[in-house]
Coordinates of C-alpha atoms and ligand atoms in Angstrom, one line a residue:
X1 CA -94.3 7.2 -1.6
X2 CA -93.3 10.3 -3.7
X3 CA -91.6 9.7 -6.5
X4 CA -88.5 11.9 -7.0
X5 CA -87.4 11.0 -10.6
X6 CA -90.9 12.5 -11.9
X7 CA -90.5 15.9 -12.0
X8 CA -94.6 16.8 -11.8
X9 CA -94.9 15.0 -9.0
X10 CA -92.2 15.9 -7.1
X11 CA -92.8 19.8 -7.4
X12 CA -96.2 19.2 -6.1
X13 CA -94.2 18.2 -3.4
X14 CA -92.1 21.2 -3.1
X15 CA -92.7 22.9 0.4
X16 CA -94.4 26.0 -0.5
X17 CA -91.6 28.5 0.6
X18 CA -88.8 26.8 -1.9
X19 CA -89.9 29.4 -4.6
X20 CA -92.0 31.5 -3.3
X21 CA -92.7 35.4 -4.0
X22 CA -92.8 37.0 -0.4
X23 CA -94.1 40.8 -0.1
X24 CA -93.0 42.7 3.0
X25 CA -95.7 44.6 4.6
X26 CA -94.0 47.2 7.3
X27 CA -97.0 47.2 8.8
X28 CA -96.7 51.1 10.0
X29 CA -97.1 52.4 6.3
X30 CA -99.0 49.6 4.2
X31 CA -102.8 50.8 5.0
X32 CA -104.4 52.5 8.5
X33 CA -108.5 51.0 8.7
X34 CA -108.7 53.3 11.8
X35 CA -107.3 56.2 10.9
X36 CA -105.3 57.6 13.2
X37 CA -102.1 57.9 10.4
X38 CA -100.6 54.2 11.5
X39 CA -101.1 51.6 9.5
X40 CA -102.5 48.7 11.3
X41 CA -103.6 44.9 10.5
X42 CA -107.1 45.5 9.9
X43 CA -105.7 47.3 6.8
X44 CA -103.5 44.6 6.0
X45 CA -106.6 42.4 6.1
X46 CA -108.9 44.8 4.0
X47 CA -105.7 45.1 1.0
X48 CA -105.0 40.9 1.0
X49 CA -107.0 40.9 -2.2
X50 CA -104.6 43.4 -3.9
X51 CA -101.3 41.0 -2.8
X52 CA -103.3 38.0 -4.3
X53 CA -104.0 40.0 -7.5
X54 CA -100.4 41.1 -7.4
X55 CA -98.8 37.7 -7.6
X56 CA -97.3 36.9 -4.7
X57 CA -97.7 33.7 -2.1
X58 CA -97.1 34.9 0.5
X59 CA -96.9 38.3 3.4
X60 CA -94.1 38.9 5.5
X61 CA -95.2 41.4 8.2
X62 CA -92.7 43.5 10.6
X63 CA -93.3 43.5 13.9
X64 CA -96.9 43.9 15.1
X65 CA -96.8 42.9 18.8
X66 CA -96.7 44.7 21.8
X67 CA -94.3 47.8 22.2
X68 CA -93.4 51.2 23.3
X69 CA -92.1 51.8 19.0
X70 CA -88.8 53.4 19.5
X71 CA -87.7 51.1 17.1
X72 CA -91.1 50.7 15.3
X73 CA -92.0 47.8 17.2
X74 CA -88.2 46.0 16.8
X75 CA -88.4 46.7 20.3
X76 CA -90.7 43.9 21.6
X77 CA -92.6 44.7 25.0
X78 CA -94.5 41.2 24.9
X79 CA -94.3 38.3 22.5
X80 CA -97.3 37.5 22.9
X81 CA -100.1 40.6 22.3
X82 CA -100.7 42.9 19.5
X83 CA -100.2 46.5 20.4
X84 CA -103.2 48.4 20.4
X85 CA -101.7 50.9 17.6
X86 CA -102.2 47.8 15.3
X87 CA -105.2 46.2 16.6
X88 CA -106.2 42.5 18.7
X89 CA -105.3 39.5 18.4
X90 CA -108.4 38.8 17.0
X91 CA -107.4 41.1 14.3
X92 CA -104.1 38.9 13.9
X93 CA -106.7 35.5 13.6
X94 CA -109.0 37.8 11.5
X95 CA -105.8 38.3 8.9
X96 CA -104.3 34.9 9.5
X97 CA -107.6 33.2 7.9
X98 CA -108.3 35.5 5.2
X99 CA -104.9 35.4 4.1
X100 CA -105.3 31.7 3.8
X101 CA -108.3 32.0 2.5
X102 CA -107.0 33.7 -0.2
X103 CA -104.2 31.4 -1.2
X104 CA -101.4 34.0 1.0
X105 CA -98.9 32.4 3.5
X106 CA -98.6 34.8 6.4
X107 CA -94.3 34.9 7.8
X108 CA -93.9 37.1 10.8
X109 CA -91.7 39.0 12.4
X110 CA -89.0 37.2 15.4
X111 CA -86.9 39.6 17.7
X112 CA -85.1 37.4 19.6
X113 CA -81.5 39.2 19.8
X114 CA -83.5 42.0 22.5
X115 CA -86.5 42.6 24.0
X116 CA -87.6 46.0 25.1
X117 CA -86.2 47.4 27.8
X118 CA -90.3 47.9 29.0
X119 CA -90.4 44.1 28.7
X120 CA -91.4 42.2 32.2
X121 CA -88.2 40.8 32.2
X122 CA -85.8 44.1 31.6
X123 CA -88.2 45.5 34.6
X124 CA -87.9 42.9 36.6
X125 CA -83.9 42.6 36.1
X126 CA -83.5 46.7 36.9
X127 CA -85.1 45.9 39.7
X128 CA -83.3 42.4 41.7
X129 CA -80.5 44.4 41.1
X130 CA -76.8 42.9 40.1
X131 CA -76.3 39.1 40.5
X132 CA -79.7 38.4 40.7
X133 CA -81.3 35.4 38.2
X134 CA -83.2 38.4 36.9
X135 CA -80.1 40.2 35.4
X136 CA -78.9 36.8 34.4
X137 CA -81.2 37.0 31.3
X138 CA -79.2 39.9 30.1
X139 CA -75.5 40.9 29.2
X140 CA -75.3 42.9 32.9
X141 CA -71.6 43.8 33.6
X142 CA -69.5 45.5 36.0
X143 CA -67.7 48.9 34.0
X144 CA -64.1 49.7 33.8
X145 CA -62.0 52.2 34.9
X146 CA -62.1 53.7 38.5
X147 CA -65.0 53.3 40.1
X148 CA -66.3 51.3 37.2
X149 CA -67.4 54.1 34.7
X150 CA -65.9 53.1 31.6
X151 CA -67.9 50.6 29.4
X152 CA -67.5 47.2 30.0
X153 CA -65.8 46.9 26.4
X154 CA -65.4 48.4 23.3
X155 CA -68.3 47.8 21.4
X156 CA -70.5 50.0 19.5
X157 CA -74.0 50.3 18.7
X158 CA -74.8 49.6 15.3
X159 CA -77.3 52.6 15.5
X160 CA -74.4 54.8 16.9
X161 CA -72.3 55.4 20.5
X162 CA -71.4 52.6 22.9
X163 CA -73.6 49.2 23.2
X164 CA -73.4 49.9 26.3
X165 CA -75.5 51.9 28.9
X166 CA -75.1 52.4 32.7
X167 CA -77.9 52.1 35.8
X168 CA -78.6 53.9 38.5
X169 CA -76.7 51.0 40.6
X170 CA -73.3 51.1 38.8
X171 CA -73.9 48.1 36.6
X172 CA -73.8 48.3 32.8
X173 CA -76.2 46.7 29.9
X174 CA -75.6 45.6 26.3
X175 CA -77.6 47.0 23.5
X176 CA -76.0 46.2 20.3
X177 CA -79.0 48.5 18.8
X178 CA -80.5 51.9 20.7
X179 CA -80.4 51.7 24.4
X180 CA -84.3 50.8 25.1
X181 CA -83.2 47.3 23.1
X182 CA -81.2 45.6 26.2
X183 CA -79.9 42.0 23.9
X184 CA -80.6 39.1 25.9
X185 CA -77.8 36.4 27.1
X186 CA -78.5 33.5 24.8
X187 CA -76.5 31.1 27.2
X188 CA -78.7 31.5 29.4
X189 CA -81.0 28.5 28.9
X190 CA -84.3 30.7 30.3
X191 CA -84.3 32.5 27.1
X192 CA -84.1 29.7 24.7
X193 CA -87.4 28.2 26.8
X194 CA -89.2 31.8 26.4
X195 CA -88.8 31.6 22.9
X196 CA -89.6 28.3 22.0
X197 CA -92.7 28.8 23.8
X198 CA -93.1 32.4 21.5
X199 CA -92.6 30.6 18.6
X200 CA -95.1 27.6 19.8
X201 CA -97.8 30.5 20.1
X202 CA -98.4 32.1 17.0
X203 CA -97.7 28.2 14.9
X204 CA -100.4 27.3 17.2
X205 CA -102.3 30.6 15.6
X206 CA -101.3 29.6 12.3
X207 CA -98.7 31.5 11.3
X208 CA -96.6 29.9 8.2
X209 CA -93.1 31.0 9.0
X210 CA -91.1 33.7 10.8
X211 CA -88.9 36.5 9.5
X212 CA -86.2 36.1 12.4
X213 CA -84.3 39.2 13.0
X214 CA -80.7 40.2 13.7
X215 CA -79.9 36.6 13.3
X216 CA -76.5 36.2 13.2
X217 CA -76.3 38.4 16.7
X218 CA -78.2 36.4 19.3
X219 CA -74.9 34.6 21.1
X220 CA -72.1 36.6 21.7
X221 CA -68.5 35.4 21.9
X222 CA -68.5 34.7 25.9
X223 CA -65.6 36.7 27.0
X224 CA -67.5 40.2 25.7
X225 CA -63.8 40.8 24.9
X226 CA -63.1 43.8 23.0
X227 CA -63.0 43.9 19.7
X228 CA -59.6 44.2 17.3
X229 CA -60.5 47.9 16.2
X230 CA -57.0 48.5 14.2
X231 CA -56.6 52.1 13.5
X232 CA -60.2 53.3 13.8
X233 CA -62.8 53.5 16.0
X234 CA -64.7 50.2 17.2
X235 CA -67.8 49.2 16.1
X236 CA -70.3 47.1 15.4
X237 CA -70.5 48.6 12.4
X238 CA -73.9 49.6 10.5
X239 CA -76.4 47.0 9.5
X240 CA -75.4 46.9 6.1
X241 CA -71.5 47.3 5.9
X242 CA -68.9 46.3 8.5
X243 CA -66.0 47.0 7.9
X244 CA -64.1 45.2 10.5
X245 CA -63.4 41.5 10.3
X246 CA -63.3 40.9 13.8
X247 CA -67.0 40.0 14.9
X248 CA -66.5 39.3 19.1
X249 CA -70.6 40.3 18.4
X250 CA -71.9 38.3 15.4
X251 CA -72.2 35.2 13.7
X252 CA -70.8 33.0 16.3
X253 CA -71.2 29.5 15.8
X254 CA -73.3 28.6 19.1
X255 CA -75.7 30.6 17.2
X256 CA -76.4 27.8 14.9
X257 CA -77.7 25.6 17.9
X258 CA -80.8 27.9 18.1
X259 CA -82.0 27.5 14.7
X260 CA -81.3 23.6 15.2
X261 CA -83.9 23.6 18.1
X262 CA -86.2 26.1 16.1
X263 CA -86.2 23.7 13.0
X264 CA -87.4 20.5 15.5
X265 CA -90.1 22.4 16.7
X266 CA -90.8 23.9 13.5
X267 CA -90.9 20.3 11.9
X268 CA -93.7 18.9 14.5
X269 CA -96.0 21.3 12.8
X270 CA -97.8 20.8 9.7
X271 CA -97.8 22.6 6.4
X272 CA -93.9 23.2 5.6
X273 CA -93.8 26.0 8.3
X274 CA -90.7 28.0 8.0
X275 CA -87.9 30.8 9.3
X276 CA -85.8 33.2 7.0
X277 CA -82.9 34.7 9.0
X278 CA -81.9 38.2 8.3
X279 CA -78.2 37.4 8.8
X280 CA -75.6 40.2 7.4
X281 CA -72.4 37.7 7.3
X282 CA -69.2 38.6 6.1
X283 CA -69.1 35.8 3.1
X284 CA -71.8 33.8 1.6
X285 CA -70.4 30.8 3.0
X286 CA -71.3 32.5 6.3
X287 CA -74.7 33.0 4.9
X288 CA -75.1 29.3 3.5
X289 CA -74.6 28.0 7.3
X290 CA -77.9 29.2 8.5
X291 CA -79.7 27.3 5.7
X292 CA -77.9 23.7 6.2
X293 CA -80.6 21.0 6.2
X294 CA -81.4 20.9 10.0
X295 CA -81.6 25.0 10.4
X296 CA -83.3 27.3 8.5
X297 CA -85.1 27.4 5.2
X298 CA -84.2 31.2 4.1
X299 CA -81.5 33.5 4.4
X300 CA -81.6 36.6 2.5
X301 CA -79.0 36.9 -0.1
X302 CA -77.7 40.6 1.2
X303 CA -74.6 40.4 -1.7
X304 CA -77.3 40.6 -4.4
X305 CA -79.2 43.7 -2.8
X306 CA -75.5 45.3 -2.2
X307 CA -74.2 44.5 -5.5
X308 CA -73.7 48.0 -7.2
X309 CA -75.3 48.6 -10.9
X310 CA -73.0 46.2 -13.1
X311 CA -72.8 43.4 -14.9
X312 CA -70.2 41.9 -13.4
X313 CA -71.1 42.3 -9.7
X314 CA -74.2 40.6 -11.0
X315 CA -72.4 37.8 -12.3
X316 CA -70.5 37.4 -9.3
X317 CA -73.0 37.7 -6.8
X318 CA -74.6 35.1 -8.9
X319 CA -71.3 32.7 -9.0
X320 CA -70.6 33.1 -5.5
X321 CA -74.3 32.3 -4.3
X322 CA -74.9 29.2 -6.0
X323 CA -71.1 27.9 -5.1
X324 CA -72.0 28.9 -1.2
X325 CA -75.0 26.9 -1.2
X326 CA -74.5 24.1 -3.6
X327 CA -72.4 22.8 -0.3
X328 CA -75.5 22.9 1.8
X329 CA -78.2 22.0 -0.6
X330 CA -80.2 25.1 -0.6
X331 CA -81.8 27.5 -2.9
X332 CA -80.9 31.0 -2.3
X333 CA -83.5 33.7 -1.2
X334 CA -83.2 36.8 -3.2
X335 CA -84.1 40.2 -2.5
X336 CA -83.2 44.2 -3.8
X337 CA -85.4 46.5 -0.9
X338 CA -86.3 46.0 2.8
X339 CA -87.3 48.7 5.0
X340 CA -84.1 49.0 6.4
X341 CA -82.0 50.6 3.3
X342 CA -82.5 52.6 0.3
X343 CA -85.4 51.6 -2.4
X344 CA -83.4 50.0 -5.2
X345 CA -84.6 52.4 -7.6
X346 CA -83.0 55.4 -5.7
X347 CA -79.6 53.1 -5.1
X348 CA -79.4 52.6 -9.3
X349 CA -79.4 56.2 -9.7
X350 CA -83.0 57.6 -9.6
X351 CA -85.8 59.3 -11.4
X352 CA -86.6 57.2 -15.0
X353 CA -83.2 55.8 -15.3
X354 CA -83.3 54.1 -11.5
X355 CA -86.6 53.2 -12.5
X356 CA -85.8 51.3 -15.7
X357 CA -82.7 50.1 -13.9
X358 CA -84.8 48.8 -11.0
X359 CA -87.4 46.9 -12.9
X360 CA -84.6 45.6 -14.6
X361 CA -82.7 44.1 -12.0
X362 CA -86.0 42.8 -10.5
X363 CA -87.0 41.0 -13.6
X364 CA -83.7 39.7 -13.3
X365 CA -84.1 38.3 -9.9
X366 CA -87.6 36.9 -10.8
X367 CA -85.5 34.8 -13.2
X368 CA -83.3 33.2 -10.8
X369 CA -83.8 29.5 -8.7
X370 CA -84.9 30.3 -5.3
X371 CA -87.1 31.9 -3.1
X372 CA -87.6 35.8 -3.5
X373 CA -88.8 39.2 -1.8
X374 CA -90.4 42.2 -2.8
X375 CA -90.8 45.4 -0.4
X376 CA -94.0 47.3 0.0
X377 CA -93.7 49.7 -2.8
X378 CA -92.0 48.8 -5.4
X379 CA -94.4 47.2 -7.7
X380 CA -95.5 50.7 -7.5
X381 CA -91.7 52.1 -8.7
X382 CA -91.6 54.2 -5.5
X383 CA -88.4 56.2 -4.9
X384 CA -86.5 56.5 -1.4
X385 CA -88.4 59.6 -0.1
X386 CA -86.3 62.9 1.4
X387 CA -88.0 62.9 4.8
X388 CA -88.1 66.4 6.4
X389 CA -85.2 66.5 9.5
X390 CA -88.1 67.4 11.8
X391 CA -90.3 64.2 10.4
X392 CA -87.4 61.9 11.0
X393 CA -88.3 59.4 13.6
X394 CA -85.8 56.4 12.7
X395 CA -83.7 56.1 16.6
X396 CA -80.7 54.9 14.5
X397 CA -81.1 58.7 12.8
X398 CA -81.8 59.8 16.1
X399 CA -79.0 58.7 18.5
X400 CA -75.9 59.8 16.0
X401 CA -78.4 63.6 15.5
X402 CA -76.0 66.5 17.6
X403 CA -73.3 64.0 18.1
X404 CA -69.4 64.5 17.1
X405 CA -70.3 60.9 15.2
X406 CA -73.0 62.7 13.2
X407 CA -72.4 62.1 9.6
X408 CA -74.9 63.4 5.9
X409 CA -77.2 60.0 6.6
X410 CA -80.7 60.8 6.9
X411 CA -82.0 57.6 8.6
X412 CA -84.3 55.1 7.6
X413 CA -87.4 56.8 7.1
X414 CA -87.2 57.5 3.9
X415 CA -88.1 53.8 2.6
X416 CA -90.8 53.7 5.0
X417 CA -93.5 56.6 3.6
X418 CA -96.8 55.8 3.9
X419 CA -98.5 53.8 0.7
X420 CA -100.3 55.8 -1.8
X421 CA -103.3 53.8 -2.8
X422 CA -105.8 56.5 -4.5
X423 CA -106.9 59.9 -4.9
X424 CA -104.7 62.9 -5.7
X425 CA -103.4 63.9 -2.2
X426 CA -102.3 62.7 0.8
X427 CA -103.1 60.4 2.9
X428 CA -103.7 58.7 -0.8
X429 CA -106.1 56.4 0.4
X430 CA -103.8 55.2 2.9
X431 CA -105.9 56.3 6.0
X432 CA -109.5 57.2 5.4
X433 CA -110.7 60.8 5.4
X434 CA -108.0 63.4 5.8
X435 CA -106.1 61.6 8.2
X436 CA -102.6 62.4 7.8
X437 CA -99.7 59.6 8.0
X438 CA -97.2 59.3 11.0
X439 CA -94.7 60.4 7.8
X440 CA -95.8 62.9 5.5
X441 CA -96.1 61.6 1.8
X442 CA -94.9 63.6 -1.1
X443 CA -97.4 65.6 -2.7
X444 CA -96.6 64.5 -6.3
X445 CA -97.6 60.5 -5.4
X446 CA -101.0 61.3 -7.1
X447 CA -99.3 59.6 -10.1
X448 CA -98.4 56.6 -8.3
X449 CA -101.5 55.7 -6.7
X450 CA -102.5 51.7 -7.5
X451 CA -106.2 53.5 -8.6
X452 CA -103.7 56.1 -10.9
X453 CA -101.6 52.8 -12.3
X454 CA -104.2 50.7 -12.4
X455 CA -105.8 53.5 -15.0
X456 CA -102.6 53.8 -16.9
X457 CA -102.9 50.2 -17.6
X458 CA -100.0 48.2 -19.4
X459 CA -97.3 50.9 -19.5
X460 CA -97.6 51.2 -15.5
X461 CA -94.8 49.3 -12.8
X462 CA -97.6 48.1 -11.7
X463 CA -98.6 46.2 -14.5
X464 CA -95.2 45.4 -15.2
X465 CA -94.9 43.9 -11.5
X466 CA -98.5 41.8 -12.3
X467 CA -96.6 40.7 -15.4
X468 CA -93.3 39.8 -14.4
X469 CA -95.0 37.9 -11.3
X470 CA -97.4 35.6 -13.9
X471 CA -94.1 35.0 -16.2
X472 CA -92.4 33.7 -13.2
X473 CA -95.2 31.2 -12.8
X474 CA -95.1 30.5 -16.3
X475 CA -91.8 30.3 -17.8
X476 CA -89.3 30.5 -14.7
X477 CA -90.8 27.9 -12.1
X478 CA -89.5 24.3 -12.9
X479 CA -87.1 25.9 -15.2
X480 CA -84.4 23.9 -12.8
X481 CA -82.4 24.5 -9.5
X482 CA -79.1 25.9 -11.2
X483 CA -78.2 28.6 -13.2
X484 CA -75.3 29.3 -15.9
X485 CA -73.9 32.8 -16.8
X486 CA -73.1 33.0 -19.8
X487 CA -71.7 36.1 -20.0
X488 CA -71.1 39.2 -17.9
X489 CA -68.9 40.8 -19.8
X490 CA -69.4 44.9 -21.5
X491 CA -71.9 45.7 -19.5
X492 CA -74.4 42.8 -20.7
X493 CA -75.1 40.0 -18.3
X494 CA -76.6 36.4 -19.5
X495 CA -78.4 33.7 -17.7
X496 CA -79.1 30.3 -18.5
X497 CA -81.4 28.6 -16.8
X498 CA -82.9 25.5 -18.4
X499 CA -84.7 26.9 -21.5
X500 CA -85.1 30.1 -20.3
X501 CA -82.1 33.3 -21.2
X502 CA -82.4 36.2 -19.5
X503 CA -80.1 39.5 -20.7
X504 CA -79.6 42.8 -18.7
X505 CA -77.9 45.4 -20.2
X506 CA -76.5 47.4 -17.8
X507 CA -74.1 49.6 -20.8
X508 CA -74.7 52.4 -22.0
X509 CA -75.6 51.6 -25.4
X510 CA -77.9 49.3 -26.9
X511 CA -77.1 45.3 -27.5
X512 CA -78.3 42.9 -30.4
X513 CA -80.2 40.3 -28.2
X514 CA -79.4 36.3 -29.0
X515 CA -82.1 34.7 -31.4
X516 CA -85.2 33.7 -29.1
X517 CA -89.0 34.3 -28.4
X518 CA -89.0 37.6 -26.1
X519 CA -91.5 36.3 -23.3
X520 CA -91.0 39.8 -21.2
X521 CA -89.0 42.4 -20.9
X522 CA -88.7 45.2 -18.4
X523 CA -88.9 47.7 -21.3
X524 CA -89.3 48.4 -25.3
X525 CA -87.4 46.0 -27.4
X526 CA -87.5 46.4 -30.7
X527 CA -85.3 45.0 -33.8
X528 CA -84.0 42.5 -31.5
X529 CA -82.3 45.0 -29.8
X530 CA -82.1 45.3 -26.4
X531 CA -81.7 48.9 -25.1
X532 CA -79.1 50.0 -21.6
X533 CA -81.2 49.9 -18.0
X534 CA -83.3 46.9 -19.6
X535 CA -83.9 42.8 -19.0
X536 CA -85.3 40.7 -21.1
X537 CA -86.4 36.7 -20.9
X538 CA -86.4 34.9 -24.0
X539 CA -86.9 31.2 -24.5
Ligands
NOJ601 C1 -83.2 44.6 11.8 C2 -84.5 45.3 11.5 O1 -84.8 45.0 10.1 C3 -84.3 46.7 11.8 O2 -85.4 47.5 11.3 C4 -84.1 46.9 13.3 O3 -83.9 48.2 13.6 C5 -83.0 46.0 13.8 N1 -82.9 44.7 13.2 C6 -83.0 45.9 15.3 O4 -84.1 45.0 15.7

């Protein structure tokens, strides 16, 4: 029997994923072994040693499976296959044991809200035709208006124009995303059995945990009523911010019987296996509900990554967390970049200053109780890159392009450039040879390059990253499950957790820091002064 009262024994017991450091590999841009300018998992495979050296425990990889990539493989063709772009899955074994080998816990990617509309299923439902059992795995509806050529409601598609698109035959399907992602009809009990059996496939490969996607979408309010659009046009609204609270699309509560199921079968597996729900709720209450004890483990904190540059929407994000999850007993699950919205050191402002500000609020994080995740990239201080409009290949970017709805943003693409691992042009190492990436890289990345950081030595993000990752292991881990702020106010936030304090600075001038042995910070301190953009842990 463990013993809960010691405190050694009893983090040996912690499952693995309560603190871990996950890395997002988008598996397009981390590193191409074949070069044909996509990354693929034999390059995942061949770089594993570089994420052990890094820090982390663990790899979250995007989708890999088999699809037509108008959504970069978010538009899943089958479950159950690699495409060939990537590789086999013998690759996908190949990675899964050397990973392990290594120490690495391998999360993938889940896509359970839609398939692709060049699934089996999609095909098969297009053709049965309307009331079939085919069509019944889908959101198929009769349109309004005479002769039935109106949408079936007012939804929108969070990547722009109606959810909604019309076949040949007269009926109409749901896409909450671009129109070659039909969403599937969660009450529909066929689809729950598909994907318990998906899920039972790549456990039985090994896999540690799954990244499930759009998770808060999969059951829609059953009416498909419209939604209470006062004033301004309906919508789903973007990923990131909705600005409507009335949700007829998301976060319904038969959602939460899913992830009950999921959890069972995730329990008769050894090992701690896991799921982390991308969920963009409305509260963090919302949030908490999809890591109560018989759900999930994970649910990304999206308030912290959305907080702007301030002390004080630190602070609160911090409050609000803690007070959300304290009623459901879990740790929160922290993260600042995905490859869904602007690298964190392009949303703080930018060149040196975003940069500072960026390792800043990652040290920060690194601090905190709870799980975290990095993105591809930024131990390596990368910037949101300006991708050429005839480069951009993002369908969100793509559906609003020419449209009355167009509006100034660029798309996605720009987090997802290619990485630069060596040399002084492109591909950077990233492909072999002169193979160029599916997006062009900058031409001044030389400088970035791991083999150009790794030169530069101490002074590098890199180095800072390998630091900050080690301290975390050091000083931060068993620190204790809660944290105090101390302050938050002029600019200066300060954390208490056990005997560690951590300070940012997010004011313009320099602070006097609190007595204390500096054990990092994410710049120069000197004179026990602590200068603006910079964090700092002290015991
Ligand atoms: C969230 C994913 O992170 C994003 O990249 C994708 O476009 C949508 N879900 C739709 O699957």
């Amino acid at each position: 029997m463990p013993d809960l009262n010691d405190p050694i024994q009893s983090a040996a017991e912690q499952p693995w994923w309560r603190e871990a450091v996950t890395y997002q590999v988008y598996v397009r841009s981390f590193a191409d072994l074949d070069g044909d300018g996509v990354g693929d998992l034999p390059g995942i495979t061949s770089r594993l040693p570089y994420l052990r050296d890094l820090g982390v425990d663990a790899l979250w990889i995007t989708p890999f499976y088999r699809s037509p990539q108008h959504d970069h493989g978010y538009d899943v063709a089958d479950y159950r296959d690699v495409d060939p772009l990537f590789g086999t899955l013998g690759d996908a074994d190949a990675l899964l044991a050397r990973a392990h080998e290594l120490g690495l816990k391998v999360i993938v990617d889940l896509v359970p809200n839609h398939t692709s509309s060049e699934h089996a299923w999609f095909r098969a439902a297009l053709d049965a035709g309307p009331g079939s059992p085919e069509r019944a795995r889908y959101l198929f509806r009769e349109g309004r208006g005479p002769d039935g050529a109106e949408p079936p409601n007012n939804w929108k598609s969070v990547f722009g124009g109606d959810a909604w698109t019309r076949v040949p035959d007269g009926q109409w399907y749901l896409h909450l995303f671009d129109s070659s992602q039909p969403d599937l009809d969660w009450r529909n009990t066929e689809v729950g059995d598909m994907f318990e059996d998906v899920l039972r496939f790549w456990l039985d490969r090994g896999v540690d945990g799954f990244r499930v996607d759009v998770a808060h979408g999969l059951v829609k309010e059953e009416s498909l009523r419209d939604q209470v659009v006062p004033d301004r046009e309906a919508g789903a609204g973007s990923m990131v911010e909705r600005a409507n609270t009335d949700e007829p699309m998301w976060d319904q509560p038969e959602v939460h019987d899913v992830y009950r199921r999921w959890h069972r079968v995730l329990a008769e597996y050894d090992g701690d296996r896991m799921a982390v729900a991308e969920a963009w709720t409305q509260t963090p209450e919302s949030m908490a509900r999809f890591v109560r004890a018989d759900e999930m483990q994970q649910s990304f904190n999206f308030d912290w990554l959305l907080a702007e540059w301030s002390a004080t929407a630190f602070a609160k994000v911090v409050t609000g967390t803690f007070a959300a999850l304290a009623d459901v007993h879990a740790q929160p699950t922290w993260v600042l970049s995905n490859h869904d919205v602007v690298r964190h050191t392009t949303r703080y402002g930018g060149g040196p200053v975003g940069l500072a500000r960026a390792k800043a609020a990652t040290l920060t994080m690194l601090a905190l109780p709870g799980s975290a995740y990095l993105y591809q990239g930024e131990e390596l201080g990368l910037e949101q890159v300006d991708v050429a409009p005839e480069h951009r290949q993002d369908p969100a970017y793509l559906r609003q392009k020419g449209t009355p709805q167009e509006s100034d943003w660029v798309g996605r693409d720009g987090c997802r450039v290619p990485i630069p691992w060596a040399g002084d042009q492109p591909p950077f190492g990233f492909g072999p040879g002169h193979a160029q990436p599916w997006i062009p890289q900058p031409l001044d990345w030389g400088r970035l390059t791991v083999e150009a950081q790794e030169k530069v030595g101490a002074e590098s993000t890199l180095a800072f990253y390998r630091r900050a990752l080690a301290a975390r292991r050091e000083h931060a881990l068993g620190s204790g499950d809660t944290v105090d702020v101390l302050t938050a106010d002029a600019g200066v936030l300060a954390l208490q957790r056990g005997g560690l304090t951590v300070v940012l600075n997010t004011g313009p001038e320099a602070v006097e820091l609190p007595a204390g042995e500096v054990l990092i910070a994410s710049g120069e301190v000197t004179d026990g002064l602590l200068p603006p953009d910079t964090a700092v842990w002290l015991a």
